Amino acid sequence: MGQPCTCVPKKGGITVIKNEHDELIPTRTITGHRMCVDYRKLNSSTRKDHYPLPFIDQMLERLANHQYYCFLDGYSGFFQIPIHPDDQEKTTFTCPYGTYAYRRMPFGLCNAPATFQRCMMSIFTDLIEEIMEVFMDDFSVYGSSFESCLANLGRVLQRCEDKHLVLNWEKCHLWLEME
């Protein structure tokens, strides 16, 4: 028997609306819904993977010495990682329409962040600290000149294509120049 699931509003960016007093109020927009499965029982019996996440302060130090940047965002990050067929039944959930299991890694599994970071480090291992930094599904590509940043971006995008890693272009920011 699978775990029950619920749907919660998925919050997007921030917009400004006027309230009844004509005041401008920043408000998070709802961009859809996200399905949530309670995996506490599965997580309590899962051997924990303590793969470390990078230290943000060290990444920022390495990024600070460059003039040009591109920021890329992985599309539905965890969901790009396939689950081994033998483990798919462990993700079983029920809803009014039936019982289902994930074929790709969902949010809520205790080892999902470690698994995802390990995959990203493996994919970009030779590029990290040379032309880019990786934190989960956020990729920072840099260069000391526009041309070098463009070349570095090309290498990262080619690697994404080679590894079938999909990016969310709505969240990507290209060609930021620092003075």
PDB file of C-alpha atoms in Angstrom:
ATOM      1  CA  MET A   1       0.000   0.000   0.000  1.00  0.00           C
ATOM      2  CA  GLY A   2       1.411   3.374  -0.958  1.00  0.00           C
ATOM      3  CA  GLN A   3       1.651   6.604   0.953  1.00  0.00           C
ATOM      4  CA  PRO A   4      -1.169   9.151   0.551  1.00  0.00           C
ATOM      5  CA  CYS A   5      -0.469  12.255  -1.499  1.00  0.00           C
ATOM      6  CA  THR A   6      -1.721  15.829  -1.346  1.00  0.00           C
ATOM      7  CA  CYS A   7      -1.427  18.806  -3.672  1.00  0.00           C
ATOM      8  CA  VAL A   8      -0.177  22.171  -2.453  1.00  0.00           C
ATOM      9  CA  PRO A   9       0.082  25.504  -4.297  1.00  0.00           C
ATOM     10  CA  LYS A  10       3.450  26.012  -5.989  1.00  0.00           C
ATOM     11  CA  LYS A  11       4.702  29.509  -5.346  1.00  0.00           C
ATOM     12  CA  GLY A  12       6.423  31.387  -8.130  1.00  0.00           C
ATOM     13  CA  GLY A  13       8.032  34.792  -8.252  1.00  0.00           C
ATOM     14  CA  ILE A  14       7.011  37.921  -6.409  1.00  0.00           C
ATOM     15  CA  THR A  15       4.645  40.492  -7.866  1.00  0.00           C
ATOM     16  CA  VAL A  16       3.312  43.731  -6.394  1.00  0.00           C
ATOM     17  CA  ILE A  17      -0.427  44.228  -5.908  1.00  0.00           C
ATOM     18  CA  LYS A  18      -2.517  47.036  -4.419  1.00  0.00           C
ATOM     19  CA  ASN A  19      -4.556  46.298  -1.316  1.00  0.00           C
ATOM     20  CA  GLU A  20      -7.865  47.899  -0.307  1.00  0.00           C
ATOM     21  CA  HIS A  21      -5.969  50.915   1.110  1.00  0.00           C
ATOM     22  CA  ASP A  22      -4.153  51.519  -2.202  1.00  0.00           C
ATOM     23  CA  GLU A  23      -0.872  50.312  -0.681  1.00  0.00           C
ATOM     24  CA  LEU A  24       1.589  48.296  -2.761  1.00  0.00           C
ATOM     25  CA  ILE A  25       2.120  44.851  -1.258  1.00  0.00           C
ATOM     26  CA  PRO A  26       4.709  42.316  -2.509  1.00  0.00           C
ATOM     27  CA  THR A  27       2.957  38.975  -3.007  1.00  0.00           C
ATOM     28  CA  ARG A  28       4.123  35.550  -4.124  1.00  0.00           C
ATOM     29  CA  THR A  29       2.232  34.326  -7.161  1.00  0.00           C
ATOM     30  CA  ILE A  30       0.833  30.817  -7.400  1.00  0.00           C
ATOM     31  CA  THR A  31       2.149  29.204 -10.586  1.00  0.00           C
ATOM     32  CA  GLY A  32       0.476  25.829 -10.267  1.00  0.00           C
ATOM     33  CA  HIS A  33       0.353  22.964  -7.832  1.00  0.00           C
ATOM     34  CA  ARG A  34       2.940  20.530  -6.519  1.00  0.00           C
ATOM     35  CA  MET A  35       2.129  17.009  -5.459  1.00  0.00           C
ATOM     36  CA  CYS A  36       3.501  16.040  -2.048  1.00  0.00           C
ATOM     37  CA  VAL A  37       3.933  12.513  -0.749  1.00  0.00           C
ATOM     38  CA  ASP A  38       4.661  11.833   2.917  1.00  0.00           C
ATOM     39  CA  TYR A  39       7.811   9.697   2.795  1.00  0.00           C
ATOM     40  CA  ARG A  40       8.608   9.887   6.531  1.00  0.00           C
ATOM     41  CA  LYS A  41       8.148   6.128   6.976  1.00  0.00           C
ATOM     42  CA  LEU A  42      10.419   5.325   4.011  1.00  0.00           C
ATOM     43  CA  ASN A  43      12.966   7.950   5.095  1.00  0.00           C
ATOM     44  CA  SER A  44      13.118   6.547   8.639  1.00  0.00           C
ATOM     45  CA  SER A  45      14.196   3.151   7.283  1.00  0.00           C
ATOM     46  CA  THR A  46      16.592   4.530   4.667  1.00  0.00           C
ATOM     47  CA  ARG A  47      20.366   4.415   5.215  1.00  0.00           C
ATOM     48  CA  LYS A  48      21.386   8.079   5.070  1.00  0.00           C
ATOM     49  CA  ASP A  49      23.770   9.360   2.409  1.00  0.00           C
ATOM     50  CA  HIS A  50      25.905  12.098   3.939  1.00  0.00           C
ATOM     51  CA  TYR A  51      27.363  13.410   0.691  1.00  0.00           C
ATOM     52  CA  PRO A  52      28.374  17.011   1.467  1.00  0.00           C
ATOM     53  CA  LEU A  53      26.920  20.060  -0.219  1.00  0.00           C
ATOM     54  CA  PRO A  54      29.430  22.768  -1.224  1.00  0.00           C
ATOM     55  CA  PHE A  55      30.064  25.633   1.188  1.00  0.00           C
ATOM     56  CA  ILE A  56      28.312  28.700  -0.222  1.00  0.00           C
ATOM     57  CA  ASP A  57      30.900  31.146   1.179  1.00  0.00           C
ATOM     58  CA  GLN A  58      33.732  29.288  -0.575  1.00  0.00           C
ATOM     59  CA  MET A  59      31.807  29.221  -3.846  1.00  0.00           C
ATOM     60  CA  LEU A  60      31.115  32.959  -3.609  1.00  0.00           C
ATOM     61  CA  GLU A  61      34.814  33.627  -2.997  1.00  0.00           C
ATOM     62  CA  ARG A  62      35.737  31.729  -6.158  1.00  0.00           C
ATOM     63  CA  LEU A  63      33.022  33.518  -8.133  1.00  0.00           C
ATOM     64  CA  ALA A  64      34.000  36.988  -6.907  1.00  0.00           C
ATOM     65  CA  ASN A  65      37.166  37.260  -9.001  1.00  0.00           C
ATOM     66  CA  HIS A  66      35.470  37.285 -12.404  1.00  0.00           C
ATOM     67  CA  GLN A  67      33.789  39.962 -14.486  1.00  0.00           C
ATOM     68  CA  TYR A  68      31.209  38.064 -16.564  1.00  0.00           C
ATOM     69  CA  TYR A  69      28.631  35.564 -15.355  1.00  0.00           C
ATOM     70  CA  CYS A  70      25.827  33.330 -16.593  1.00  0.00           C
ATOM     71  CA  PHE A  71      23.452  31.674 -14.150  1.00  0.00           C
ATOM     72  CA  LEU A  72      21.694  28.497 -15.249  1.00  0.00           C
ATOM     73  CA  ASP A  73      18.930  26.573 -13.515  1.00  0.00           C
ATOM     74  CA  GLY A  74      18.188  22.880 -13.924  1.00  0.00           C
ATOM     75  CA  TYR A  75      14.581  22.165 -14.866  1.00  0.00           C
ATOM     76  CA  SER A  76      12.807  20.102 -12.166  1.00  0.00           C
ATOM     77  CA  GLY A  77      16.222  19.060 -10.896  1.00  0.00           C
ATOM     78  CA  PHE A  78      15.555  15.917  -8.854  1.00  0.00           C
ATOM     79  CA  PHE A  79      13.041  14.664 -11.407  1.00  0.00           C
ATOM     80  CA  GLN A  80      15.803  14.326 -14.021  1.00  0.00           C
ATOM     81  CA  ILE A  81      17.431  11.508 -12.035  1.00  0.00           C
ATOM     82  CA  PRO A  82      16.021   8.033 -12.850  1.00  0.00           C
ATOM     83  CA  ILE A  83      15.202   5.627 -10.019  1.00  0.00           C
ATOM     84  CA  HIS A  84      16.543   2.091 -10.395  1.00  0.00           C
ATOM     85  CA  PRO A  85      13.642  -0.218 -11.377  1.00  0.00           C
ATOM     86  CA  ASP A  86      14.198  -2.351  -8.233  1.00  0.00           C
ATOM     87  CA  ASP A  87      13.639   0.737  -6.042  1.00  0.00           C
ATOM     88  CA  GLN A  88      10.646   2.287  -7.817  1.00  0.00           C
ATOM     89  CA  GLU A  89       8.090   0.340  -5.751  1.00  0.00           C
ATOM     90  CA  LYS A  90       9.442   2.050  -2.608  1.00  0.00           C
ATOM     91  CA  THR A  91       8.076   5.373  -3.915  1.00  0.00           C
ATOM     92  CA  THR A  92       4.517   4.045  -4.276  1.00  0.00           C
ATOM     93  CA  PHE A  93       1.744   6.509  -3.439  1.00  0.00           C
ATOM     94  CA  THR A  94      -2.030   6.457  -3.641  1.00  0.00           C
ATOM     95  CA  CYS A  95      -4.470   9.050  -4.876  1.00  0.00           C
ATOM     96  CA  PRO A  96      -8.154   8.972  -5.852  1.00  0.00           C
ATOM     97  CA  TYR A  97      -7.201   7.679  -9.313  1.00  0.00           C
ATOM     98  CA  GLY A  98      -5.087   4.723  -8.246  1.00  0.00           C
ATOM     99  CA  THR A  99      -1.712   3.620  -6.918  1.00  0.00           C
ATOM    100  CA  TYR A 100       1.450   4.790  -8.654  1.00  0.00           C
ATOM    101  CA  ALA A 101       5.235   4.710  -8.242  1.00  0.00           C
ATOM    102  CA  TYR A 102       7.844   7.179  -9.434  1.00  0.00           C
ATOM    103  CA  ARG A 103      10.316   6.308 -12.161  1.00  0.00           C
ATOM    104  CA  ARG A 104      12.263   9.486 -11.465  1.00  0.00           C
ATOM    105  CA  MET A 105      13.455  10.886  -8.148  1.00  0.00           C
ATOM    106  CA  PRO A 106      10.788  13.015  -6.430  1.00  0.00           C
ATOM    107  CA  PHE A 107      11.120  15.634  -3.695  1.00  0.00           C
ATOM    108  CA  GLY A 108      10.726  14.286  -0.185  1.00  0.00           C
ATOM    109  CA  LEU A 109      13.197  11.413  -0.260  1.00  0.00           C
ATOM    110  CA  CYS A 110      15.853  11.976   2.404  1.00  0.00           C
ATOM    111  CA  ASN A 111      18.755  11.115   0.095  1.00  0.00           C
ATOM    112  CA  ALA A 112      17.502  13.093  -2.913  1.00  0.00           C
ATOM    113  CA  PRO A 113      19.672  16.207  -2.282  1.00  0.00           C
ATOM    114  CA  ALA A 114      22.842  14.142  -1.783  1.00  0.00           C
ATOM    115  CA  THR A 115      22.099  11.969  -4.815  1.00  0.00           C
ATOM    116  CA  PHE A 116      21.409  14.988  -6.990  1.00  0.00           C
ATOM    117  CA  GLN A 117      24.531  16.893  -5.886  1.00  0.00           C
ATOM    118  CA  ARG A 118      26.681  13.793  -6.460  1.00  0.00           C
ATOM    119  CA  CYS A 119      25.267  13.454  -9.991  1.00  0.00           C
ATOM    120  CA  MET A 120      25.934  17.118 -10.793  1.00  0.00           C
ATOM    121  CA  MET A 121      29.478  16.910  -9.413  1.00  0.00           C
ATOM    122  CA  SER A 122      30.076  13.811 -11.522  1.00  0.00           C
ATOM    123  CA  ILE A 123      28.714  15.425 -14.690  1.00  0.00           C
ATOM    124  CA  PHE A 124      30.708  18.655 -14.302  1.00  0.00           C
ATOM    125  CA  THR A 125      33.732  17.401 -12.319  1.00  0.00           C
ATOM    126  CA  ASP A 126      36.373  18.716 -14.751  1.00  0.00           C
ATOM    127  CA  LEU A 127      34.670  22.132 -15.111  1.00  0.00           C
ATOM    128  CA  ILE A 128      33.972  22.937 -11.441  1.00  0.00           C
ATOM    129  CA  GLU A 129      36.264  25.606  -9.985  1.00  0.00           C
ATOM    130  CA  GLU A 130      37.714  26.142 -13.494  1.00  0.00           C
ATOM    131  CA  ILE A 131      34.805  27.747 -15.372  1.00  0.00           C
ATOM    132  CA  MET A 132      31.750  27.107 -13.177  1.00  0.00           C
ATOM    133  CA  GLU A 133      30.321  26.402  -9.738  1.00  0.00           C
ATOM    134  CA  VAL A 134      27.471  23.983  -9.004  1.00  0.00           C
ATOM    135  CA  PHE A 135      25.057  24.042  -6.090  1.00  0.00           C
ATOM    136  CA  MET A 136      22.265  21.522  -6.583  1.00  0.00           C
ATOM    137  CA  ASP A 137      20.466  22.633  -9.777  1.00  0.00           C
ATOM    138  CA  ASP A 138      22.008  26.129  -9.863  1.00  0.00           C
ATOM    139  CA  PHE A 139      25.009  26.512 -12.155  1.00  0.00           C
ATOM    140  CA  SER A 140      27.193  29.634 -12.214  1.00  0.00           C
ATOM    141  CA  VAL A 141      29.395  29.960 -15.305  1.00  0.00           C
ATOM    142  CA  TYR A 142      32.025  32.690 -15.345  1.00  0.00           C
ATOM    143  CA  GLY A 143      34.828  34.268 -17.310  1.00  0.00           C
ATOM    144  CA  SER A 144      37.246  37.173 -17.107  1.00  0.00           C
ATOM    145  CA  SER A 145      36.088  38.470 -20.507  1.00  0.00           C
ATOM    146  CA  PHE A 146      32.874  38.291 -22.507  1.00  0.00           C
ATOM    147  CA  GLU A 147      34.557  35.946 -24.986  1.00  0.00           C
ATOM    148  CA  SER A 148      35.850  33.564 -22.308  1.00  0.00           C
ATOM    149  CA  CYS A 149      32.466  33.519 -20.554  1.00  0.00           C
ATOM    150  CA  LEU A 150      30.774  32.757 -23.887  1.00  0.00           C
ATOM    151  CA  ALA A 151      33.228  29.915 -24.563  1.00  0.00           C
ATOM    152  CA  ASN A 152      32.732  28.556 -21.029  1.00  0.00           C
ATOM    153  CA  LEU A 153      28.960  28.747 -21.415  1.00  0.00           C
ATOM    154  CA  GLY A 154      29.268  26.787 -24.654  1.00  0.00           C
ATOM    155  CA  ARG A 155      31.206  24.038 -22.865  1.00  0.00           C
ATOM    156  CA  VAL A 156      28.642  23.835 -20.056  1.00  0.00           C
ATOM    157  CA  LEU A 157      25.678  23.799 -22.455  1.00  0.00           C
ATOM    158  CA  GLN A 158      27.348  21.088 -24.542  1.00  0.00           C
ATOM    159  CA  ARG A 159      27.845  19.002 -21.400  1.00  0.00           C
ATOM    160  CA  CYS A 160      24.179  19.502 -20.476  1.00  0.00           C
ATOM    161  CA  GLU A 161      23.176  18.351 -23.949  1.00  0.00           C
ATOM    162  CA  ASP A 162      25.527  15.349 -23.848  1.00  0.00           C
ATOM    163  CA  LYS A 163      24.136  14.250 -20.467  1.00  0.00           C
ATOM    164  CA  HIS A 164      20.492  15.053 -21.326  1.00  0.00           C
ATOM    165  CA  LEU A 165      20.326  17.615 -18.531  1.00  0.00           C
ATOM    166  CA  VAL A 166      17.421  19.998 -19.158  1.00  0.00           C
ATOM    167  CA  LEU A 167      17.600  23.672 -18.136  1.00  0.00           C
ATOM    168  CA  ASN A 168      14.783  25.996 -17.133  1.00  0.00           C
ATOM    169  CA  TRP A 169      15.337  28.961 -19.448  1.00  0.00           C
ATOM    170  CA  GLU A 170      12.813  31.101 -17.545  1.00  0.00           C
ATOM    171  CA  LYS A 171      15.153  31.034 -14.545  1.00  0.00           C
ATOM    172  CA  CYS A 172      18.445  31.410 -16.431  1.00  0.00           C
ATOM    173  CA  HIS A 173      20.262  34.750 -16.497  1.00  0.00           C
ATOM    174  CA  LEU A 174      22.830  35.327 -19.208  1.00  0.00           C
ATOM    175  CA  TRP A 175      25.569  37.921 -19.547  1.00  0.00           C
ATOM    176  CA  LEU A 176      25.763  39.653 -16.238  1.00  0.00           C
ATOM    177  CA  GLU A 177      28.733  41.985 -16.158  1.00  0.00           C
ATOM    178  CA  MET A 178      30.223  43.155 -12.866  1.00  0.00           C
ATOM    179  CA  GLU A 179      32.204  46.349 -12.669  1.00  0.00           C
TER     180      GLU A 179
END
